[in-house]
Short mmCIF file of C-alpha atoms in Angstrom, two decimals:
data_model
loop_
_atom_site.label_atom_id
_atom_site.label_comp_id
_atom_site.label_asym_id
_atom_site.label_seq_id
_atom_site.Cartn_x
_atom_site.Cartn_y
_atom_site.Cartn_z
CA UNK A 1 -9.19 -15.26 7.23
CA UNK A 2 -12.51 -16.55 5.25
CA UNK A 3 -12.09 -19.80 7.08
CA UNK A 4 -12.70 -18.44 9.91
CA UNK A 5 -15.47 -15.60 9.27
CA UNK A 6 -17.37 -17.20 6.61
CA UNK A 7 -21.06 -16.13 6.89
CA UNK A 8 -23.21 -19.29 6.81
CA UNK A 9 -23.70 -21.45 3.80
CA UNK A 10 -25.12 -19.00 1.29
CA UNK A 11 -23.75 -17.53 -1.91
CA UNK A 12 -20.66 -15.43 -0.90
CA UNK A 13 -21.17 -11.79 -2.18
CA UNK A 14 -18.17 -10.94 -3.82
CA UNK A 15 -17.97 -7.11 -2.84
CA UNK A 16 -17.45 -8.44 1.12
CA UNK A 17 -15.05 -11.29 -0.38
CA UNK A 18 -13.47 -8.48 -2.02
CA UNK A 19 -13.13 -6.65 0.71
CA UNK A 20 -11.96 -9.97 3.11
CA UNK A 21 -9.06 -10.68 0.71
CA UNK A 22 -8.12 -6.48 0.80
CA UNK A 23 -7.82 -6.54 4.60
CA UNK A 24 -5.87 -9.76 4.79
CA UNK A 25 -3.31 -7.36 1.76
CA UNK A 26 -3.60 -4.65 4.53
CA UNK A 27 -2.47 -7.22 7.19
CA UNK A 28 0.67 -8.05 5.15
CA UNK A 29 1.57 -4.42 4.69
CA UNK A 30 0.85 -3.60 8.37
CA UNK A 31 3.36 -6.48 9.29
CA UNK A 32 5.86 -5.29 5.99
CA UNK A 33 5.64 -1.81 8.58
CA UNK A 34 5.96 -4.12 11.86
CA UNK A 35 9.46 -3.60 13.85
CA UNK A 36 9.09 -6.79 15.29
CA UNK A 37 8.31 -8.49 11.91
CA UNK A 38 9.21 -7.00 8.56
CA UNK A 39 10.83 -3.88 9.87
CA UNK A 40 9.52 -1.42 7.50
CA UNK A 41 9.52 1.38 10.15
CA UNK A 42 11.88 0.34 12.14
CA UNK A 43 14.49 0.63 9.18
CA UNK A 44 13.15 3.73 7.26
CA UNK A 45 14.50 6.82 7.51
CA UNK A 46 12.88 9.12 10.20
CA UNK A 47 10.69 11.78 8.31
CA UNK A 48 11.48 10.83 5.20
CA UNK A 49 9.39 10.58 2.24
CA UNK A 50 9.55 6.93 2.17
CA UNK A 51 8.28 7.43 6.42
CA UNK A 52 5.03 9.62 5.42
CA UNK A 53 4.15 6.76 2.85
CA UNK A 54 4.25 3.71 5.30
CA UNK A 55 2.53 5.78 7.85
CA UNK A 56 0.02 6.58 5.41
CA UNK A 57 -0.32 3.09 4.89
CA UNK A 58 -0.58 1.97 8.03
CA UNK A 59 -3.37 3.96 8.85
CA UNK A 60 -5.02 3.05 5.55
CA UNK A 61 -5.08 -0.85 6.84
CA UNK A 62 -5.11 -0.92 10.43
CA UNK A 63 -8.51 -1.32 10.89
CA UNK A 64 -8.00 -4.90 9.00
CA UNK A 65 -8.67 -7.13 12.01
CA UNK A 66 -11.70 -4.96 13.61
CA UNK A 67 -13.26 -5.46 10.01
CA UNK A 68 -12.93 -9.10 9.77
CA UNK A 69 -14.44 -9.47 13.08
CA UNK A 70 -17.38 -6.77 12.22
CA UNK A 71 -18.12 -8.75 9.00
CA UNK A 72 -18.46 -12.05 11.03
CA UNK A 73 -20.90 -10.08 13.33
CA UNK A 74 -22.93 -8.96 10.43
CA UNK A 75 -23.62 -12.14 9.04
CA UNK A 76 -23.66 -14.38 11.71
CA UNK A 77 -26.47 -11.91 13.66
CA UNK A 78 -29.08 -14.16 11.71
CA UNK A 79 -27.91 -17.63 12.76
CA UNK A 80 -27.80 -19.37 16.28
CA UNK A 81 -26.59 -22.54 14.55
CA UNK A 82 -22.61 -23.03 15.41
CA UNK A 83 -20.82 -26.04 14.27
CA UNK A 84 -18.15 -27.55 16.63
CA UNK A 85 -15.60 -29.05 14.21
CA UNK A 86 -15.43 -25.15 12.42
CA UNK A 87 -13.17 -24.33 15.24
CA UNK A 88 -11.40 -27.65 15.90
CA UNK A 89 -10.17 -27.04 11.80
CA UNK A 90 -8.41 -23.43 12.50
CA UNK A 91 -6.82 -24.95 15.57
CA UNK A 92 -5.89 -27.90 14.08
CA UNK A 93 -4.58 -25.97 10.77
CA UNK A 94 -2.74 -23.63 13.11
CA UNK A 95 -0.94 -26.91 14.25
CA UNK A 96 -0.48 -28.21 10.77
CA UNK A 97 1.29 -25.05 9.87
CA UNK A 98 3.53 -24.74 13.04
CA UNK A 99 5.21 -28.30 12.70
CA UNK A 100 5.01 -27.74 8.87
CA UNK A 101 7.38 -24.71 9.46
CA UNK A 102 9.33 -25.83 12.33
CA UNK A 103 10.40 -29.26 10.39
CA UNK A 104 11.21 -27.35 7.01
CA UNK A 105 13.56 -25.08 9.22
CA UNK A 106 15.58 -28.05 10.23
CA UNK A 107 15.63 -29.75 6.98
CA UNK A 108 16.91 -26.12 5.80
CA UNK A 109 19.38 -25.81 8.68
CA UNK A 110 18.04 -22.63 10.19
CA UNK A 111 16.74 -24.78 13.02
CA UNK A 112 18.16 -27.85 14.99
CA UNK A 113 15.29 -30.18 16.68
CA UNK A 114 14.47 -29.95 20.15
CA UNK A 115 11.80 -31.75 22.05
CA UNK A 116 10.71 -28.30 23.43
CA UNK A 117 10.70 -26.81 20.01
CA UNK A 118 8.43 -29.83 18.99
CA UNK A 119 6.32 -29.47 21.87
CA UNK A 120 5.61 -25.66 21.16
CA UNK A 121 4.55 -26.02 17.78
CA UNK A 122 1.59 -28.58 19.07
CA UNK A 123 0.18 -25.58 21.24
CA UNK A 124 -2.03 -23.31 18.79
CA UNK A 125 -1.06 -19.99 20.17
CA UNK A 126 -2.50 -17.65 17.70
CA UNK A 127 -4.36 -14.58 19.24
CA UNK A 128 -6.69 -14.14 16.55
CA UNK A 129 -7.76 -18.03 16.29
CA UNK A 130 -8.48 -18.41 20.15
CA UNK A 131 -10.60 -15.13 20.80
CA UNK A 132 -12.41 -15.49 17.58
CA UNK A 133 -12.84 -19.39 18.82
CA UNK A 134 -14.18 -17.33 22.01
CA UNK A 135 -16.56 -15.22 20.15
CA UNK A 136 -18.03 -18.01 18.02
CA UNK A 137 -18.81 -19.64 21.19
CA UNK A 138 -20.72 -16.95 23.17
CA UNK A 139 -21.64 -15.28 19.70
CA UNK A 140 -25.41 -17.02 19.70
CA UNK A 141 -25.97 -15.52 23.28
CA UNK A 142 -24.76 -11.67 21.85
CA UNK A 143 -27.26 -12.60 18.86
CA UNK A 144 -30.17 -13.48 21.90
CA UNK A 145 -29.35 -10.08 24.20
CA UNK A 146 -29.42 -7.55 20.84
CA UNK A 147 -32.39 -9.28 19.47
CA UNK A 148 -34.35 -8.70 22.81
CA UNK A 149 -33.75 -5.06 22.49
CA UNK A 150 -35.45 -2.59 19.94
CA UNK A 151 -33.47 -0.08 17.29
CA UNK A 152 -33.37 2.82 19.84
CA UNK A 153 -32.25 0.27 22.83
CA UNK A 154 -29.48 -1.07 20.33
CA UNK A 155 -28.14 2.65 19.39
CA UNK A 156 -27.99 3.10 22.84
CA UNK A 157 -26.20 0.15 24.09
CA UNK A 158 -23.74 0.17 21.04
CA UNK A 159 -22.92 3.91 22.07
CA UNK A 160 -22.38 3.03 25.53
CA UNK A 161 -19.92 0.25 24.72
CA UNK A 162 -18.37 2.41 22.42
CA UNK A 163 -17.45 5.23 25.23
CA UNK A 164 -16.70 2.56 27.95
CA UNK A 165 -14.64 -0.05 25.56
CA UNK A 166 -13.31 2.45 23.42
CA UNK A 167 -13.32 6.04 23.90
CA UNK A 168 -12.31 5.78 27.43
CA UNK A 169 -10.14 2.93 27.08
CA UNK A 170 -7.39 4.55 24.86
CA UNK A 171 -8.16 7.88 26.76
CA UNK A 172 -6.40 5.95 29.61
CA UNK A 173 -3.52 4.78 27.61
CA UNK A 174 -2.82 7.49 25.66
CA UNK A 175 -2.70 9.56 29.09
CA UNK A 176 -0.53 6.03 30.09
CA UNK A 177 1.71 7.01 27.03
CA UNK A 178 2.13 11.02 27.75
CA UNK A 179 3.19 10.04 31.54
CA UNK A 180 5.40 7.45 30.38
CA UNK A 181 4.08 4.29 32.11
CA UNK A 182 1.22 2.39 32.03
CA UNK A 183 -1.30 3.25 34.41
CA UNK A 184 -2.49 0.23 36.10
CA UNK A 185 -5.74 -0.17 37.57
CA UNK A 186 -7.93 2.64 35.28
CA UNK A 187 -8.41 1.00 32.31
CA UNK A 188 -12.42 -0.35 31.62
CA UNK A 189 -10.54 -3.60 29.81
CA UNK A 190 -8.03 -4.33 32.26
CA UNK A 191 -5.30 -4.20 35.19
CA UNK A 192 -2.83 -3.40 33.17
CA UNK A 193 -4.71 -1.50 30.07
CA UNK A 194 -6.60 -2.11 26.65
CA UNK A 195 -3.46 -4.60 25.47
CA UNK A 196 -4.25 -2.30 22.04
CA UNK A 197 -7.44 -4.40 21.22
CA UNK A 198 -6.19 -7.86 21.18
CA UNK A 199 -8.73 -8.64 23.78
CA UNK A 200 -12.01 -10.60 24.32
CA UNK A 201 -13.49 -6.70 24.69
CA UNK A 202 -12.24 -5.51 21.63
CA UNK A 203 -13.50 -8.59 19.25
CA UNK A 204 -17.25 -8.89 21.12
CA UNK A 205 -17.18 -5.30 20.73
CA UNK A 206 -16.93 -4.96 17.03
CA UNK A 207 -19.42 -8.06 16.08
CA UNK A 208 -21.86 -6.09 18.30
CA UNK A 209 -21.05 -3.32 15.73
CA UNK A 210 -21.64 -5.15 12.76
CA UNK A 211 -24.53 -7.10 14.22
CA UNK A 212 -26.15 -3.72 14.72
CA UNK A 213 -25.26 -2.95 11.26
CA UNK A 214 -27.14 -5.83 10.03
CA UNK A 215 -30.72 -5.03 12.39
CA UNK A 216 -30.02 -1.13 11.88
CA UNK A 217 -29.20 -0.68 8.49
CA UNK A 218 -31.83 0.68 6.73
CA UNK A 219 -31.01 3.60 9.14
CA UNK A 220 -27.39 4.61 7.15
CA UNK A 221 -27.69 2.75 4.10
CA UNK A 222 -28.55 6.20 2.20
CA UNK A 223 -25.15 7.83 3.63
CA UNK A 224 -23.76 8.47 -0.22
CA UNK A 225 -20.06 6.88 -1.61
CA UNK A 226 -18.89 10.29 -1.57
CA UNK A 227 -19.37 11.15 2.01
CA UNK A 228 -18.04 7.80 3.16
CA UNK A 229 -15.36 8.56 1.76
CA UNK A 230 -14.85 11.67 2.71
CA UNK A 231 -15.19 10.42 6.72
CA UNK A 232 -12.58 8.07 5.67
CA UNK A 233 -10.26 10.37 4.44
CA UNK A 234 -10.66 12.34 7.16
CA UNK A 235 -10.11 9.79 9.85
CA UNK A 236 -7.05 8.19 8.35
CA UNK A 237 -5.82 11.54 7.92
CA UNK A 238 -6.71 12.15 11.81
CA UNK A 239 -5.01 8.84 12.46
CA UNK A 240 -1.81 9.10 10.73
CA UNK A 241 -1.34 12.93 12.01
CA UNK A 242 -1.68 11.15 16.03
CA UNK A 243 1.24 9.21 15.00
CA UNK A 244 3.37 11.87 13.60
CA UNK A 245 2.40 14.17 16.77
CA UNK A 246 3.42 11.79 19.20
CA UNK A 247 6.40 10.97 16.99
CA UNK A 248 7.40 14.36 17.23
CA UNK A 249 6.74 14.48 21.32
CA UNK A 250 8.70 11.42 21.26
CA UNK A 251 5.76 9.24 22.79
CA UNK A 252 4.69 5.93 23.02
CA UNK A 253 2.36 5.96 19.87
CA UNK A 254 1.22 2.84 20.73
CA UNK A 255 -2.73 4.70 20.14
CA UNK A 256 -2.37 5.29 17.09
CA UNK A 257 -2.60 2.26 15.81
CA UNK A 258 -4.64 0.43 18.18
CA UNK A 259 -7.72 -1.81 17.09
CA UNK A 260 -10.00 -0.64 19.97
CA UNK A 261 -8.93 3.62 19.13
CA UNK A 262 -12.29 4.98 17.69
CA UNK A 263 -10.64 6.69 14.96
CA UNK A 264 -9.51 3.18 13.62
CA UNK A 265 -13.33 1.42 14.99
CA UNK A 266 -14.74 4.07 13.00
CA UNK A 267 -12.65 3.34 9.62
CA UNK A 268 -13.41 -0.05 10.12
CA UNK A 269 -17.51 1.12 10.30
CA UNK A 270 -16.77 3.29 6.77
CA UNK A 271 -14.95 0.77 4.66
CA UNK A 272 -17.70 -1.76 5.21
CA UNK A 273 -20.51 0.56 4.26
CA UNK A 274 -18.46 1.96 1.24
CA UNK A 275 -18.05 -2.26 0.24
CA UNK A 276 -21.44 -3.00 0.86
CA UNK A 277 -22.46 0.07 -1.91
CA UNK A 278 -20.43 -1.81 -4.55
CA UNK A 279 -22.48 -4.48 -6.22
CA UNK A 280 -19.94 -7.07 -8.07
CA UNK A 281 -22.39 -10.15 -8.00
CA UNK A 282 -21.08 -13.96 -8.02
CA UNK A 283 -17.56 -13.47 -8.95
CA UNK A 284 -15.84 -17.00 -8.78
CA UNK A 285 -12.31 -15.73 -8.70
CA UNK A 286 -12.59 -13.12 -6.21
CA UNK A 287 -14.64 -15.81 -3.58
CA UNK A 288 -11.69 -18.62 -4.32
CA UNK A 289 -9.44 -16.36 -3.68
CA UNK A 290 -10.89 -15.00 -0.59
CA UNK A 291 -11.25 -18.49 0.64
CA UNK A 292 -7.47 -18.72 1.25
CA UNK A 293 -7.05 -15.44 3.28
CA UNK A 294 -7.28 -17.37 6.72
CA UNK A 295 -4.14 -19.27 5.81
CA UNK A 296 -2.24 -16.25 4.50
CA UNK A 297 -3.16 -14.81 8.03
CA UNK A 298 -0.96 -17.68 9.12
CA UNK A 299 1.95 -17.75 6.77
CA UNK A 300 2.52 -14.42 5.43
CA UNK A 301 4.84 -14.02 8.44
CA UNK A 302 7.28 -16.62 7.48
CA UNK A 303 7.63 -14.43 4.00
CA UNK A 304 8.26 -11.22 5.08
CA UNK A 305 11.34 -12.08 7.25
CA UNK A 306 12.55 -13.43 4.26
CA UNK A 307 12.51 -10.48 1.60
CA UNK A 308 15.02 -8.14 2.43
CA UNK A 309 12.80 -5.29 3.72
CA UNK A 310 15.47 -3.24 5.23
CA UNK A 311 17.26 -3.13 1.74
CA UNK A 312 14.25 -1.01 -0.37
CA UNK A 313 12.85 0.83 2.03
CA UNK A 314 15.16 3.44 1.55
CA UNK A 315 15.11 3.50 -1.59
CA UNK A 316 13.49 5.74 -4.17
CA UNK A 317 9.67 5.50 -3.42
CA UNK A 318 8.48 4.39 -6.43
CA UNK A 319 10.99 1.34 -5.68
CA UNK A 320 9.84 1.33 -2.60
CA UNK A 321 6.08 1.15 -3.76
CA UNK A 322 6.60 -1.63 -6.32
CA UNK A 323 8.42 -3.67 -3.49
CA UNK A 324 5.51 -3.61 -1.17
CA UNK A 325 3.13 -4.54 -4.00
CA UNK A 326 4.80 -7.37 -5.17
CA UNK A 327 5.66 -8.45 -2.15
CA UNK A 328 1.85 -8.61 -0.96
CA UNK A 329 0.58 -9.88 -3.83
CA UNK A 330 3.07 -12.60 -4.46
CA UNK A 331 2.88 -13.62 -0.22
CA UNK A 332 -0.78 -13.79 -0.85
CA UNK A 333 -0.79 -16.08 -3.88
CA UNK A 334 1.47 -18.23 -2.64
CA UNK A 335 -0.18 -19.26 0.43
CA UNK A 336 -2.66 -19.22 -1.52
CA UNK A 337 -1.54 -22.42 -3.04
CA UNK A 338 -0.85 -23.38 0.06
CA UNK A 339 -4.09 -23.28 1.38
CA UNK A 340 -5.33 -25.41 -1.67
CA UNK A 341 -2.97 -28.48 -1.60
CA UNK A 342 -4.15 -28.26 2.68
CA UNK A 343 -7.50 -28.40 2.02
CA UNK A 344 -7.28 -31.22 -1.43
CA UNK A 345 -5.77 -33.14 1.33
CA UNK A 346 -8.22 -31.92 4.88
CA UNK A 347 -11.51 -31.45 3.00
CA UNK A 348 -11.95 -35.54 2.47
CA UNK A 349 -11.22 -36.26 6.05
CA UNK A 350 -13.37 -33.85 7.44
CA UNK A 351 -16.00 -34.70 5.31
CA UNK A 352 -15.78 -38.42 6.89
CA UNK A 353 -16.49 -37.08 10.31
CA UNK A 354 -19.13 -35.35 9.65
CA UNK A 355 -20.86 -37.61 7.35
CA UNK A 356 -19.91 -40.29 10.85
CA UNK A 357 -20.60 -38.28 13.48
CA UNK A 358 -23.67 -35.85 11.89
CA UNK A 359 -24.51 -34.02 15.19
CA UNK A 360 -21.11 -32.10 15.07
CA UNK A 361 -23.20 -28.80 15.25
CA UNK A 362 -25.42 -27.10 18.12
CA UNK A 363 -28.49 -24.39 18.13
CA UNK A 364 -28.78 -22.02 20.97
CA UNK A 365 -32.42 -21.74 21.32
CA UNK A 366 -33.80 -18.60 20.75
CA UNK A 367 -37.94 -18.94 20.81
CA UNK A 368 -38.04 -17.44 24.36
CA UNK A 369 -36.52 -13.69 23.39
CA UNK A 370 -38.48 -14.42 20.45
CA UNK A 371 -41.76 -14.59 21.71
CA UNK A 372 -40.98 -11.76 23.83
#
């Protein structure tokens, strides 16, 4: 997803590319694990060996999402400048890539044309492309509001949003899941719950987080590698052992795996200060690479329907293993490729608007908190 979290125009450091282009991996194998996608844990065998792995797994990467939207916080805590054609592109790429797919369908056979199919695929529904469209929006007003505060006001506020948005939140659906139902009405994000972090909430919350990383982090930087991760061992273990509990109870573990749990907000907070500890330079491969992640986010999908999940993951783990690895790896590099013929063929065309219409970005004036 580099397109769309890019820090501003600076050289990239390759330990955070690194880390974008491991997330968007971790997205592929939390969607290889997805019943309503790949299947992986829909179709493996209950308690199995092969079970404990993907679990493992999917508590390793779950935090994906919350980190891309912390790193975006982190960076963009020192700019007020936004440009207004950066989000036209995703939604506009989003739209490239649904006809793309729906007309290669038909030509396939797997789909016959329908004005209503055609119609959909001009609406850019994509959760993460609309809120973080949102967030880049009101983002420069966040950055005005934490820079009018001092460190102690900041540790304050960012502990209070974590107990109201996050703590309490998935206290209320996890006693939602025990009783059954969801219990409407008691949630701090909304009538009907925390929707498992794919909110507004969720996404202002963590670039908060990794704004107040940037400001405060002199404060942890001295936390050493091996304690990180330690804490992260320790919370995935804490994570993966809430799914297997309420497995076991034969509960809605819907908690477990949510972005806005503060087990998984947490992991999120520990993989980006273990990252930020490794120094790899300017690596050219690793940042053109990373530049493609945004339209993996968008394709792997269309893959992993398409590779006979249900058929290894019952097989011997080390098959199993090898599967999932070459299956994210080969997903990634392919869009990949994807993502380079797109922009051979955008890149010139944008670069004519904005070379014809120059004012395509805005400031949010910030001299007033400022002065304060």
């Amino acid at each position: 997803m580099s397109n769309a979290i890019t820090p501003p125009k600076k050289q990239r450091s390759s330990n955070i590319e690194l880390l974008r282009i491991l997330t968007m991996l971790g997205v592929i194998i939390l969607h290889y694990n997805n019943a309503d996608i790949g299947g992986g844990l829909k179709y493996v065998q209950n308690g199995s060996l092969n079970f404990h792995f993907l679990n493992i797994l999917e508590s390793v990467f779950i935090c994906a999402v919350d980190l891309f939207v912390l790193i975006t916080g982190y960076f963009m805590i020192n700019t007020q400048k936004r440009s207004l054609i950066k989000p036209f592109k995703l939604l506009v790429q989003v739209i490239a890539f649904n006809l793309m797919i729906f007309f290669l369908l038909i030509i396939i056979g797997k789909k016959a044309f329908t004005l209503h199919g055609l119609l959909g695929t001009l609406l850019p529904a994509n959760y993460f492309v609309i809120l973080y469209t949102a967030l880049y929006f009101i983002s420069p007003y966040i950055n005005i509001a934490m820079k009018a505060l001092n460190k102690k006001q900041l540790k304050y506020m960012i502990i209070t949003l974590f107990l109201i948005f996050s703590v309490y939140a998935v206290a209320v659906d996890l006693l939602g899941e025990i009783k059954g139902d969801t219990i409407l009405g008691l949630s701090s994000i909304g009538m009907y719950g925390s929707q498992n972090g794919y909110t507004i909430v969720n996404f202002a919350f963590m670039y908060t987080l990794g704004a107040y990383i940037n400001i405060c982090e002199s404060d942890y930087i001295h936390i050493s590698r091996i304690k990180l991760i330690s804490y992260l061992a320790i919370l995935v273990g804490v994570d993966s052992a809430w799914y297997l509990l309420f497995e076991y109870l034969h509960f809605c573990k819907g908690t477990a795996h949510s972005y806005l749990n503060p087990v998984v907000i947490l992991m999120a907070v520990a993989v980006f200060f273990l990252f930020k500890k490794i120094d790899l330079g300017q690596n050219k491969v690793i940042n053109t690479l990373a530049k493609g992640s945004f339209t993996v986010f968008l394709l792997h999908k269309e893959f992993l329907s398409r590779i006979r999940i249900e058929s290894f993951v019952n097989k011997p783990l080390p098959i199993l293993a090898a599967h999932i690895l070459i299956a994210v790896i080969g997903i990634y590099l392919i869009c990949w490729i994807v993502y380079f013929i797109y922009e051979s063929i955008t890149a010139p065309i944008y670069n004519l608007i904005e070379k014809k219409f120059p004012r395509v970005t805005y400031i949010v004036d910030s001299s007033i908190t400022e002065k304060r």
